[in-house]
mmCIF file with all atom_site columns, C-alpha atoms in Angstrom:
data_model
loop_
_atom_site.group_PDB
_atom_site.id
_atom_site.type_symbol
_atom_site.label_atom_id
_atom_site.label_alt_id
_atom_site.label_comp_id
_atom_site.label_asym_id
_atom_site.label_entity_id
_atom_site.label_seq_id
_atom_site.pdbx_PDB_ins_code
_atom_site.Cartn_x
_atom_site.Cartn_y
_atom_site.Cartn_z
_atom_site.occupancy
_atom_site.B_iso_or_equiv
_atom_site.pdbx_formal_charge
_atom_site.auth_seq_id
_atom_site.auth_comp_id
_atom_site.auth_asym_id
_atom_site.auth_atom_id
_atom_site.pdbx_PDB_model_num
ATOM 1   C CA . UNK T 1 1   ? -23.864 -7.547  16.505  1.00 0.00 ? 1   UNK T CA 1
ATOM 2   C CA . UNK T 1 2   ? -26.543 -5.334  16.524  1.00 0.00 ? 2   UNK T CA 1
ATOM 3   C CA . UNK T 1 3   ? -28.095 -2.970  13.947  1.00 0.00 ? 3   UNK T CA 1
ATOM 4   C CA . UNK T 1 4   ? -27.046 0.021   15.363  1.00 0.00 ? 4   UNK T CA 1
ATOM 5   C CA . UNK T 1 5   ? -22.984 -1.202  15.887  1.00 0.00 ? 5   UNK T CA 1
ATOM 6   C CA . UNK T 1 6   ? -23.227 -2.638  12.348  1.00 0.00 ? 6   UNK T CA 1
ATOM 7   C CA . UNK T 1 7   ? -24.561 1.025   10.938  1.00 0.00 ? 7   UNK T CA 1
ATOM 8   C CA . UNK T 1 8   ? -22.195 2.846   12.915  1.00 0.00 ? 8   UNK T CA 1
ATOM 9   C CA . UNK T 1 9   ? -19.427 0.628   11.673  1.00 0.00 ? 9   UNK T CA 1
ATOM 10  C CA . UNK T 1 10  ? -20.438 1.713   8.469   1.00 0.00 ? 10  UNK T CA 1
ATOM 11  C CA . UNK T 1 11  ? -21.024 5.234   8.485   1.00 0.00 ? 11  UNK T CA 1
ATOM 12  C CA . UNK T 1 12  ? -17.000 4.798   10.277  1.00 0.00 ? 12  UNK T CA 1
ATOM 13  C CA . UNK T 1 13  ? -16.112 3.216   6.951   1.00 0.00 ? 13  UNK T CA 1
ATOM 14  C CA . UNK T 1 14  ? -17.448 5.312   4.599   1.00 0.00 ? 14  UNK T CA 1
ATOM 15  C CA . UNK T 1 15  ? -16.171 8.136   6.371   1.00 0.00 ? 15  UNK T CA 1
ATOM 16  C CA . UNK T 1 16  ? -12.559 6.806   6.692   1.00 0.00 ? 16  UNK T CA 1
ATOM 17  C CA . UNK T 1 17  ? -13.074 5.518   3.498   1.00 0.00 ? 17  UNK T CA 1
ATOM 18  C CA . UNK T 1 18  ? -12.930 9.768   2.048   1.00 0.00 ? 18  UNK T CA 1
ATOM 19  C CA . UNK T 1 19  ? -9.882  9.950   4.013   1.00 0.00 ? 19  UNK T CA 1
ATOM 20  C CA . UNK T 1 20  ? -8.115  7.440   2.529   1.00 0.00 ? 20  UNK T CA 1
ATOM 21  C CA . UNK T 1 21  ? -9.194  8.668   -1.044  1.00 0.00 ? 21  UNK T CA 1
ATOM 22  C CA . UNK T 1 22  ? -8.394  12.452  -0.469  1.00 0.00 ? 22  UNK T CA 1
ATOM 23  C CA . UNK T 1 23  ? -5.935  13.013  2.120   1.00 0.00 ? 23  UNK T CA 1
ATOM 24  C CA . UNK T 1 24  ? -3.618  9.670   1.571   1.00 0.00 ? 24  UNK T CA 1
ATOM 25  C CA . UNK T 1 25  ? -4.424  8.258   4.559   1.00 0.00 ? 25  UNK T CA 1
ATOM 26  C CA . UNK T 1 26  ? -3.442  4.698   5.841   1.00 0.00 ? 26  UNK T CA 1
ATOM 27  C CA . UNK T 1 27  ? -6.343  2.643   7.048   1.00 0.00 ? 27  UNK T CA 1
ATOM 28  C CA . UNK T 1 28  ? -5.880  2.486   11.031  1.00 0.00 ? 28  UNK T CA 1
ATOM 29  C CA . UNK T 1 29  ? -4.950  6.056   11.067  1.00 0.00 ? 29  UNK T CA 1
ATOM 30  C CA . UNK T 1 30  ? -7.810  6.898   9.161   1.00 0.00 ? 30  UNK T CA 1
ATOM 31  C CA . UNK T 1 31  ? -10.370 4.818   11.588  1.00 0.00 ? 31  UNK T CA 1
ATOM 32  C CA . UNK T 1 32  ? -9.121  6.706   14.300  1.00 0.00 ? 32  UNK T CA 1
ATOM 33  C CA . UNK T 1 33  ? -9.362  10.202  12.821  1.00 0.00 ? 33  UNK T CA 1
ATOM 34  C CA . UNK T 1 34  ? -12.943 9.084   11.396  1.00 0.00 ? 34  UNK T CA 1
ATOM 35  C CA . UNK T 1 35  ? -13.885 7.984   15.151  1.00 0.00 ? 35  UNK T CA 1
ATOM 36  C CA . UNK T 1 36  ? -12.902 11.120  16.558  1.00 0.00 ? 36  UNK T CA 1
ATOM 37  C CA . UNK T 1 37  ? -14.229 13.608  14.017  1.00 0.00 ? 37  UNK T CA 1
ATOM 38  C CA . UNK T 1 38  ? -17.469 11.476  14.350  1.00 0.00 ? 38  UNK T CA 1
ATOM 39  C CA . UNK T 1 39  ? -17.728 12.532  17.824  1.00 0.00 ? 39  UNK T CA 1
ATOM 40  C CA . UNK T 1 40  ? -18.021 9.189   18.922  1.00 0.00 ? 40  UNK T CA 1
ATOM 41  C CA . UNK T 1 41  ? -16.169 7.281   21.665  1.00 0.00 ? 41  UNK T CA 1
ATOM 42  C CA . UNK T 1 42  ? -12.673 6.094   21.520  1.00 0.00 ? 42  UNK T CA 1
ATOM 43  C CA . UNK T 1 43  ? -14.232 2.342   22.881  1.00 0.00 ? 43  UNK T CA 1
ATOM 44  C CA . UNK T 1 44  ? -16.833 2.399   19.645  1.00 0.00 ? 44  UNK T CA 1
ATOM 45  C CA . UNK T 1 45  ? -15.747 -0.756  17.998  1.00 0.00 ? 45  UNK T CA 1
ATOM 46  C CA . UNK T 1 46  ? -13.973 -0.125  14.817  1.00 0.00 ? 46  UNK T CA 1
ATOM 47  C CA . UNK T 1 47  ? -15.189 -1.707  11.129  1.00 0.00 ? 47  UNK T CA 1
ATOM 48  C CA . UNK T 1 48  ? -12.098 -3.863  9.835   1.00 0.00 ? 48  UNK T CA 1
ATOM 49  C CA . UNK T 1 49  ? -9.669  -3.365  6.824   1.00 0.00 ? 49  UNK T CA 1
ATOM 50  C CA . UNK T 1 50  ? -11.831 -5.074  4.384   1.00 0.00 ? 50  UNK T CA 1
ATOM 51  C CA . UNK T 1 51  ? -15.064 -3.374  5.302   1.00 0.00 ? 51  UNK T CA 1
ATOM 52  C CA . UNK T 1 52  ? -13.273 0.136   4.990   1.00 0.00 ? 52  UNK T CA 1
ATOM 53  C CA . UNK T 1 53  ? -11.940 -1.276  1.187   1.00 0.00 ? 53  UNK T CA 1
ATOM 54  C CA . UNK T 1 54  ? -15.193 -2.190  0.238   1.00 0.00 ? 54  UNK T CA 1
ATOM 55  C CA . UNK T 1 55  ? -16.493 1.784   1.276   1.00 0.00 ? 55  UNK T CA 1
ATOM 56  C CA . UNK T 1 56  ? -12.930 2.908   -0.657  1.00 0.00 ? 56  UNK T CA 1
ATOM 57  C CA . UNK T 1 57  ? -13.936 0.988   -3.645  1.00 0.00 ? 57  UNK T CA 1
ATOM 58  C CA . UNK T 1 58  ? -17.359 2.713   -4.024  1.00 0.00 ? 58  UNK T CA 1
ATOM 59  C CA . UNK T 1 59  ? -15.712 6.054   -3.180  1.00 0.00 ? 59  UNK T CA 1
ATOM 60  C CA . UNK T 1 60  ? -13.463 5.718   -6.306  1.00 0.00 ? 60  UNK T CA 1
ATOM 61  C CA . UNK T 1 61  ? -16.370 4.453   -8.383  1.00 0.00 ? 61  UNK T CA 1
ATOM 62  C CA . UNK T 1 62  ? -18.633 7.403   -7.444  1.00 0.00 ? 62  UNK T CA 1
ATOM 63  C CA . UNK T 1 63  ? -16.051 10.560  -7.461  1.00 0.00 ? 63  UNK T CA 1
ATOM 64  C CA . UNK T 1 64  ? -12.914 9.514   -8.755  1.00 0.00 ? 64  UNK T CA 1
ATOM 65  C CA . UNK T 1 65  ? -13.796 6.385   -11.675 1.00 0.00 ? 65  UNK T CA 1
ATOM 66  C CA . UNK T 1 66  ? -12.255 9.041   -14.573 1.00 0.00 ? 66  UNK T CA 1
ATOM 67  C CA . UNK T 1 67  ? -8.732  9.706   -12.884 1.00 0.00 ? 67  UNK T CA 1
ATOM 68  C CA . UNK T 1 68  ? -7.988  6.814   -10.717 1.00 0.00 ? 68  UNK T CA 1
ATOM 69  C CA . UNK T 1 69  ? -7.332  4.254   -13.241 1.00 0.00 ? 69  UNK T CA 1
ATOM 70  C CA . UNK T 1 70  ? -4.413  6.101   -15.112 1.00 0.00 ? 70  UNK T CA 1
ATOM 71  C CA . UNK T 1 71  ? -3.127  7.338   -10.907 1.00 0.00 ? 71  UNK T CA 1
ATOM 72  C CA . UNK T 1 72  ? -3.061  3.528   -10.460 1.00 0.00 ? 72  UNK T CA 1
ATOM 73  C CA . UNK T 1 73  ? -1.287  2.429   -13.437 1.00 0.00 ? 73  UNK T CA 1
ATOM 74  C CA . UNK T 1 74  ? 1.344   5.247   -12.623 1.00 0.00 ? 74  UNK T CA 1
ATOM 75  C CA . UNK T 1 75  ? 2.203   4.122   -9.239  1.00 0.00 ? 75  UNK T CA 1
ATOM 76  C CA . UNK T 1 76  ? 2.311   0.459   -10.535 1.00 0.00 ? 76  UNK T CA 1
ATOM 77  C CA . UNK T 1 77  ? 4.305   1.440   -13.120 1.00 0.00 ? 77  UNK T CA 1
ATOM 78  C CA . UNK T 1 78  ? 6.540   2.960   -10.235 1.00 0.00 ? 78  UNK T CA 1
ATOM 79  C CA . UNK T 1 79  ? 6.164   -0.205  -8.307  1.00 0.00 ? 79  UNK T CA 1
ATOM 80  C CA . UNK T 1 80  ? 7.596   -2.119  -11.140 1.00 0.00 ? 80  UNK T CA 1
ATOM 81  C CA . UNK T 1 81  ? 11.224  -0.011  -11.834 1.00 0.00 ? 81  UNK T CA 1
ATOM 82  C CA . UNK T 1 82  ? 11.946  -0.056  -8.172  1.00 0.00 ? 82  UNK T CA 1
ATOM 83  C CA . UNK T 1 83  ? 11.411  -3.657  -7.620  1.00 0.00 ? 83  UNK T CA 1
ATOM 84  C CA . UNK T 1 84  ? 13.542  -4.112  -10.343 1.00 0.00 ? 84  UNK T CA 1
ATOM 85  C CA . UNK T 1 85  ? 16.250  -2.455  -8.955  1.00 0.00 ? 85  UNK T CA 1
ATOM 86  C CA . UNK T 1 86  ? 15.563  -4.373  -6.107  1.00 0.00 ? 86  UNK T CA 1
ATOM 87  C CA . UNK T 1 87  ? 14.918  -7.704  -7.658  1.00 0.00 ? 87  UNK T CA 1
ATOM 88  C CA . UNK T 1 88  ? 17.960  -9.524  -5.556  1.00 0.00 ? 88  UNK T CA 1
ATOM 89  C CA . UNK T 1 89  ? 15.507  -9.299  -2.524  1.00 0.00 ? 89  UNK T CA 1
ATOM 90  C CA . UNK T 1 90  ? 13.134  -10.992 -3.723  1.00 0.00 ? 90  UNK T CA 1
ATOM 91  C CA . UNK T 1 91  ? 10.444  -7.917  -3.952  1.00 0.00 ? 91  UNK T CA 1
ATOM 92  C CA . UNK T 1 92  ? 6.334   -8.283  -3.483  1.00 0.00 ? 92  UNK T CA 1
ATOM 93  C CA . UNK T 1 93  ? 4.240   -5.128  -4.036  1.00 0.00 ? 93  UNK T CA 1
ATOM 94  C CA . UNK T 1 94  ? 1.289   -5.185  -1.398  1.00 0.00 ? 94  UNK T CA 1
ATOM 95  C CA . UNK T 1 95  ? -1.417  -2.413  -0.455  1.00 0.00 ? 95  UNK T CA 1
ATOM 96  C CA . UNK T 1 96  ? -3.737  -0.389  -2.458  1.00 0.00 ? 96  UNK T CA 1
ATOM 97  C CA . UNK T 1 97  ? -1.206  -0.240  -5.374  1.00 0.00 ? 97  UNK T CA 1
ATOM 98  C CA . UNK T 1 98  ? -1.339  -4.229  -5.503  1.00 0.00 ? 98  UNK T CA 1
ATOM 99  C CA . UNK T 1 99  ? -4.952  -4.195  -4.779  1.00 0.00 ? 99  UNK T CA 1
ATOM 100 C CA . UNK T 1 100 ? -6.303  -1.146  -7.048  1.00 0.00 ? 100 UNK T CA 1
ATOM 101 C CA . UNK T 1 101 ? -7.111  1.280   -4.570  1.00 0.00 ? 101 UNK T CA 1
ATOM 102 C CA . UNK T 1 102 ? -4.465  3.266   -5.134  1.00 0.00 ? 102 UNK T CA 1
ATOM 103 C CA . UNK T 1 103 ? -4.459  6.686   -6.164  1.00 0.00 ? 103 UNK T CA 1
ATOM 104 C CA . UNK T 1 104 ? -2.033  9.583   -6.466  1.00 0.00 ? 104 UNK T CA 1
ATOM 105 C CA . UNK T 1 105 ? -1.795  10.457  -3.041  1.00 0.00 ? 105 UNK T CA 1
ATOM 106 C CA . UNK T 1 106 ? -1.060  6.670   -1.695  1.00 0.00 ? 106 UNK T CA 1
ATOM 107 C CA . UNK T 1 107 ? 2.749   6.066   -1.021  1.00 0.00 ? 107 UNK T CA 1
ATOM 108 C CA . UNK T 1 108 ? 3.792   1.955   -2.292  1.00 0.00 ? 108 UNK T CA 1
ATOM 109 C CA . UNK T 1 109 ? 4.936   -0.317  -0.050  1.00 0.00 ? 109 UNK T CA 1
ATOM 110 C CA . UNK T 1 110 ? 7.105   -3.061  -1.449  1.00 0.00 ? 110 UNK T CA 1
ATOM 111 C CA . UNK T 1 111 ? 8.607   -5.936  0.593   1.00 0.00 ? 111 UNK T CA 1
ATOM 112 C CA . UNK T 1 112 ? 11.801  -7.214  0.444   1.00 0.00 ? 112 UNK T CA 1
ATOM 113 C CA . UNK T 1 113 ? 12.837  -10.309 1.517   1.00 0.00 ? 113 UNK T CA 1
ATOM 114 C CA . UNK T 1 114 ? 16.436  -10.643 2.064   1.00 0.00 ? 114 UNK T CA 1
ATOM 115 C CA . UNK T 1 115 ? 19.013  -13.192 3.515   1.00 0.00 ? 115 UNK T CA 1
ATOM 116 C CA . UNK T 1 116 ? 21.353  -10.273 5.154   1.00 0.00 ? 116 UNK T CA 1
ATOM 117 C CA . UNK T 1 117 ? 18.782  -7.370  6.161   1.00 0.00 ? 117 UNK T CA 1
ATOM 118 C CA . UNK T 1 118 ? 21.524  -4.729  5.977   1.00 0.00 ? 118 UNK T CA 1
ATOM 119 C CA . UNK T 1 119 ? 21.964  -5.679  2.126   1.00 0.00 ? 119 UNK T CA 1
ATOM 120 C CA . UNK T 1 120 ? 19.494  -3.853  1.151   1.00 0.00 ? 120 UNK T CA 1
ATOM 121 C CA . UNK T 1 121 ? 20.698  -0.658  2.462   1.00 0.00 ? 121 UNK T CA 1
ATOM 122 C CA . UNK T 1 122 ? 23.846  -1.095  1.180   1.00 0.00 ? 122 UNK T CA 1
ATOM 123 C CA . UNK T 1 123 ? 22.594  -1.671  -2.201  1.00 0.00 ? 123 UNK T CA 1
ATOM 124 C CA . UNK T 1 124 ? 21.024  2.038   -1.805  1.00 0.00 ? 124 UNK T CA 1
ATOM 125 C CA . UNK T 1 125 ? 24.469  3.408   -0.317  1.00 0.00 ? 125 UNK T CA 1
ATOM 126 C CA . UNK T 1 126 ? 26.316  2.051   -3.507  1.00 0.00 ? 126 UNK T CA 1
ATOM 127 C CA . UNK T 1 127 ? 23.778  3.337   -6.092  1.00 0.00 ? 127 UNK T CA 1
ATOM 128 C CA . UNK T 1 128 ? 23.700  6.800   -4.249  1.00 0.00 ? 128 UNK T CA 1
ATOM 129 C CA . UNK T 1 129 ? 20.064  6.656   -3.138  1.00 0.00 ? 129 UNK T CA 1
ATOM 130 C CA . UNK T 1 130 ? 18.841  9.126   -0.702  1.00 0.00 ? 130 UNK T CA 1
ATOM 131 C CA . UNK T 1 131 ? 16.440  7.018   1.708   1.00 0.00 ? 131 UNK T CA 1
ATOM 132 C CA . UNK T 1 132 ? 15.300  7.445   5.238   1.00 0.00 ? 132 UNK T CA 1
ATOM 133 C CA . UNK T 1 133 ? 15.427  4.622   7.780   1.00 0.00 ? 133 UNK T CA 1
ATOM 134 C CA . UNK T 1 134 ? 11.822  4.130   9.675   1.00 0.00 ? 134 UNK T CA 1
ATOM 135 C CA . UNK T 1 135 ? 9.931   2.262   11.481  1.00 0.00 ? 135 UNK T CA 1
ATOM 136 C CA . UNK T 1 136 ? 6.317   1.222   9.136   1.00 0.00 ? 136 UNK T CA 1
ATOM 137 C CA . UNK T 1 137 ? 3.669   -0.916  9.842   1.00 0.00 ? 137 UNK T CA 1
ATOM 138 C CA . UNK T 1 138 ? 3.522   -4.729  8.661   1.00 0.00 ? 138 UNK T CA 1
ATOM 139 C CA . UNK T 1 139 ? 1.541   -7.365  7.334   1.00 0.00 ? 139 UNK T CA 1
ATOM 140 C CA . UNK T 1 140 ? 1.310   -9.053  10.654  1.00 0.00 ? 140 UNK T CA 1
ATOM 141 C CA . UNK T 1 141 ? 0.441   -5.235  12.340  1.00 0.00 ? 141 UNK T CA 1
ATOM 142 C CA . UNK T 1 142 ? 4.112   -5.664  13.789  1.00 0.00 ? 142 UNK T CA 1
ATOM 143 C CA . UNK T 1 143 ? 6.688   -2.356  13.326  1.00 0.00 ? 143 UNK T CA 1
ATOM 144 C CA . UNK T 1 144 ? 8.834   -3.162  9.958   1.00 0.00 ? 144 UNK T CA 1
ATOM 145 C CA . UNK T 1 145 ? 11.966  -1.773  9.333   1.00 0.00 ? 145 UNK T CA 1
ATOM 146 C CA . UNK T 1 146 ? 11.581  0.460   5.754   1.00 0.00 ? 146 UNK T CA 1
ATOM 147 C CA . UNK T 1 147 ? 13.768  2.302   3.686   1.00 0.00 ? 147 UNK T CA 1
ATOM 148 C CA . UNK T 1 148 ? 12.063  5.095   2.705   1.00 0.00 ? 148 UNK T CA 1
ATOM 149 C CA . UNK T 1 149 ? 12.406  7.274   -0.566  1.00 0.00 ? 149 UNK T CA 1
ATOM 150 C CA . UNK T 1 150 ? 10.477  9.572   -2.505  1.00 0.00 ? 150 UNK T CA 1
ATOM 151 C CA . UNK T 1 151 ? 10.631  9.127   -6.317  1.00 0.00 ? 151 UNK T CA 1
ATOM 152 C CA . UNK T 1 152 ? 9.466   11.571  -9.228  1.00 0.00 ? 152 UNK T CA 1
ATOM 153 C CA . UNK T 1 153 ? 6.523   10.390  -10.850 1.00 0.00 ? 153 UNK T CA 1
ATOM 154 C CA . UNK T 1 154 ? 6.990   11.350  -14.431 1.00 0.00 ? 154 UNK T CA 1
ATOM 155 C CA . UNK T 1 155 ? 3.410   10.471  -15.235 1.00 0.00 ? 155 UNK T CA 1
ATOM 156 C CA . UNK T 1 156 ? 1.858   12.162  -11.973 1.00 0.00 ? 156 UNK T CA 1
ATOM 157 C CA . UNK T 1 157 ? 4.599   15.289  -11.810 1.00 0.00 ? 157 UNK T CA 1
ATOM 158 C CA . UNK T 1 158 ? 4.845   14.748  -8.068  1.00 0.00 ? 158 UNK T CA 1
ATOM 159 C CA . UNK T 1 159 ? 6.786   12.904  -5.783  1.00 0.00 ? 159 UNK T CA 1
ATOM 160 C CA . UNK T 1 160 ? 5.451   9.680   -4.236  1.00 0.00 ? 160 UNK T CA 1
ATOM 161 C CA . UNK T 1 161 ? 7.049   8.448   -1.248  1.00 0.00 ? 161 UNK T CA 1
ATOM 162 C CA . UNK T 1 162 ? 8.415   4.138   -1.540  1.00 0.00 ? 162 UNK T CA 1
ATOM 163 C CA . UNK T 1 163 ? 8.834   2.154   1.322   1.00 0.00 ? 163 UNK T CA 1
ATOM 164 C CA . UNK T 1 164 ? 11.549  -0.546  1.178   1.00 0.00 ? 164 UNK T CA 1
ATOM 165 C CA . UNK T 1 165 ? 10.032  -2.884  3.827   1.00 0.00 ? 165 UNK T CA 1
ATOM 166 C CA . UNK T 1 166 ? 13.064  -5.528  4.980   1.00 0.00 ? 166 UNK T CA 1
ATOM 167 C CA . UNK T 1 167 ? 11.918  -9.090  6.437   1.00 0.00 ? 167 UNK T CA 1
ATOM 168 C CA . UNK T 1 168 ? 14.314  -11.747 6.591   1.00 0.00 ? 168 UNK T CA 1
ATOM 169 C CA . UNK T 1 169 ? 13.729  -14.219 3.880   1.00 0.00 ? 169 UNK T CA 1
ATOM 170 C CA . UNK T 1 170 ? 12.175  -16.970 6.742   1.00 0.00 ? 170 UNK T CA 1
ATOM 171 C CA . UNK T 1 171 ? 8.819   -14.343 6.614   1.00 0.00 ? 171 UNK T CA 1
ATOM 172 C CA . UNK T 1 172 ? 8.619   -15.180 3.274   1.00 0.00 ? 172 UNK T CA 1
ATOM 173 C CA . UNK T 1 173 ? 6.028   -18.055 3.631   1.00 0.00 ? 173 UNK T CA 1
ATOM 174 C CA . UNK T 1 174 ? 3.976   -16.563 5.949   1.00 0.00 ? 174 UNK T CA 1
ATOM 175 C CA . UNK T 1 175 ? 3.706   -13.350 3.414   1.00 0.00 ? 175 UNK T CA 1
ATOM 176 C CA . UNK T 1 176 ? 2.113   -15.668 0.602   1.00 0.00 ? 176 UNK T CA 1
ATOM 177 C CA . UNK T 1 177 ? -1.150  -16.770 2.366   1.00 0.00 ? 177 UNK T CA 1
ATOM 178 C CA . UNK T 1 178 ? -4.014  -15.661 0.729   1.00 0.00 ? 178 UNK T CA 1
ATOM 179 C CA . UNK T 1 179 ? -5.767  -12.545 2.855   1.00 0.00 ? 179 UNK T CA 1
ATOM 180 C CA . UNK T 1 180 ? -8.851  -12.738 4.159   1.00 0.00 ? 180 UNK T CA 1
ATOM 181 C CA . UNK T 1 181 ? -10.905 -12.329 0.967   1.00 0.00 ? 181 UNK T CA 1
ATOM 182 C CA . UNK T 1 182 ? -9.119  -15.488 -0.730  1.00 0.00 ? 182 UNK T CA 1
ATOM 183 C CA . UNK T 1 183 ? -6.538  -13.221 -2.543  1.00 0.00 ? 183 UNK T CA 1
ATOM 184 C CA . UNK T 1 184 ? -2.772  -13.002 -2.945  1.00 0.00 ? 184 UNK T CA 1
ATOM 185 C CA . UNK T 1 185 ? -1.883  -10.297 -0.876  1.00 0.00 ? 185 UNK T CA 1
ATOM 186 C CA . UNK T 1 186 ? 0.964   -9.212  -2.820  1.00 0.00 ? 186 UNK T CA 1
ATOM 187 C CA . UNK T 1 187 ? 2.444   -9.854  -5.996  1.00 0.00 ? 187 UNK T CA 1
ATOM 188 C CA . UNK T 1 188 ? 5.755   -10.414 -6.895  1.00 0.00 ? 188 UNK T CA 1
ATOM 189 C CA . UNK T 1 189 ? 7.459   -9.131  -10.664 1.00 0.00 ? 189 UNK T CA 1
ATOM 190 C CA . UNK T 1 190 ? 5.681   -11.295 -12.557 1.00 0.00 ? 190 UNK T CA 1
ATOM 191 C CA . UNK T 1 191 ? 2.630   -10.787 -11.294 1.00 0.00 ? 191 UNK T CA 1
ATOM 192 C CA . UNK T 1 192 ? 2.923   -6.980  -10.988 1.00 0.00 ? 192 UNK T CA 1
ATOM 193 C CA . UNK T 1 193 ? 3.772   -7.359  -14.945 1.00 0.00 ? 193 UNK T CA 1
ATOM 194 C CA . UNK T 1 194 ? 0.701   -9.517  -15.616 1.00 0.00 ? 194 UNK T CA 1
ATOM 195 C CA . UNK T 1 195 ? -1.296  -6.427  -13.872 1.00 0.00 ? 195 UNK T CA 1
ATOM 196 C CA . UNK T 1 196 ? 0.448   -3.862  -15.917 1.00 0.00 ? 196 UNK T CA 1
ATOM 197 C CA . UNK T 1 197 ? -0.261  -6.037  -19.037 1.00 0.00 ? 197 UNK T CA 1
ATOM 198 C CA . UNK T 1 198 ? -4.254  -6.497  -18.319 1.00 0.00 ? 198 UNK T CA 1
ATOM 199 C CA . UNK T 1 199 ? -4.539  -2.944  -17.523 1.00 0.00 ? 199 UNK T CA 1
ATOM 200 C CA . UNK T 1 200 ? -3.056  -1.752  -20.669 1.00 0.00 ? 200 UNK T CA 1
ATOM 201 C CA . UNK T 1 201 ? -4.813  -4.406  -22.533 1.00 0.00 ? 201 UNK T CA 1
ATOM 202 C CA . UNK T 1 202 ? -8.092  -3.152  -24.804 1.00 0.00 ? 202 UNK T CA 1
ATOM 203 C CA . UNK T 1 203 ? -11.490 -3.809  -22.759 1.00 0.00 ? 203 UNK T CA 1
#
């Protein structure tokens, strides 16, 4: 790759990267958006997930280090209740709220993994939930079915919208392999709880 598609893969980044922070945006749609506000052409070759974290990461340092910690925390706290009301379906939390990018404007995305897919919604039905049924993206870039709801933050005072993403429980081991940084790329109850713990613990 040459120096000037590696610097325009960055400046792409780094300008997705504000979208993502300040508007909410999911990562492909923000490429896109950054591509065409840029001016550039729709064939320019686009910088990948983790090179767009690594420019959200230093966003949040720079501008937003004194609010996003506590947004976080919030929307894992979220995470946690409704994948405990979930907890049948064997629930991961993935995304920025897994990862730490999150901030009050990201919607959480929690996978379910369940032996009858319609269970799920039926679990909703009988507990009165209001969802939507839609069509999200997946871990495998593949359209997911989701159940989608949007839940009062007491901590934010705003809504945040929850996907209920349904696999069948074969996907299961594929969803475990570590990303392509070497991490989990979600985390199940226990590990969401081990997050919650550290971040509450005294630095």
């Amino acid at each position: 790759m040459d120096s000037s598609s590696s610097s325009s893969k960055r400046e792409i980044a780094a300008f997705a990267a504000r979208m993502v922070v300040e508007e909410g945006l999911e990562y492909g749609p923000a490429k896109r958006r950054a591509v065409r506000e840029m001016g550039l052409s729709s064939r320019t070759a686009l910088p990948n997930n983790d090179e767009v974290e690594a420019e959200v990461r230093d966003y949040i340092q720079i501008f937003c280090a004194d609010t996003q910690p506590a947004e976080l925390r919030a929307l894992r706290q979220l995470a946690l209740e409704w994948m405990e009301h979930m907890a049948a379906f064997r629930p991961y939390v993935g995304g920025s709220v897994w990862h730490g990018t999150a901030t009050r404007l990201s919607d959480i995305y929690i996978q379910m993994f369940c032996d009858d897919p319609k269970s799920a919604e039926i679990t909703l039905i009988d507990h009165h939930v209001d969802y939507e049924p839609r069509m999200v993206t997946g871990f495998h870039g593949e359209q997911v079915e989701a159940l989608s709801l949007h839940v009062f933050s007491k901590e934010l005072n705003e809504e945040i919208g929850v996907h209920l993403m349904v696999y069948d429980l074969d996907d299961l081991r594929g969803a475990l392999k570590p990303d392509s940084q070497g991490r989990p790329p979600r985390g199940n109850l226990a590990a969401l709880r081990r997050l919650l713990e550290k971040d509450s613990s005294p630095s």
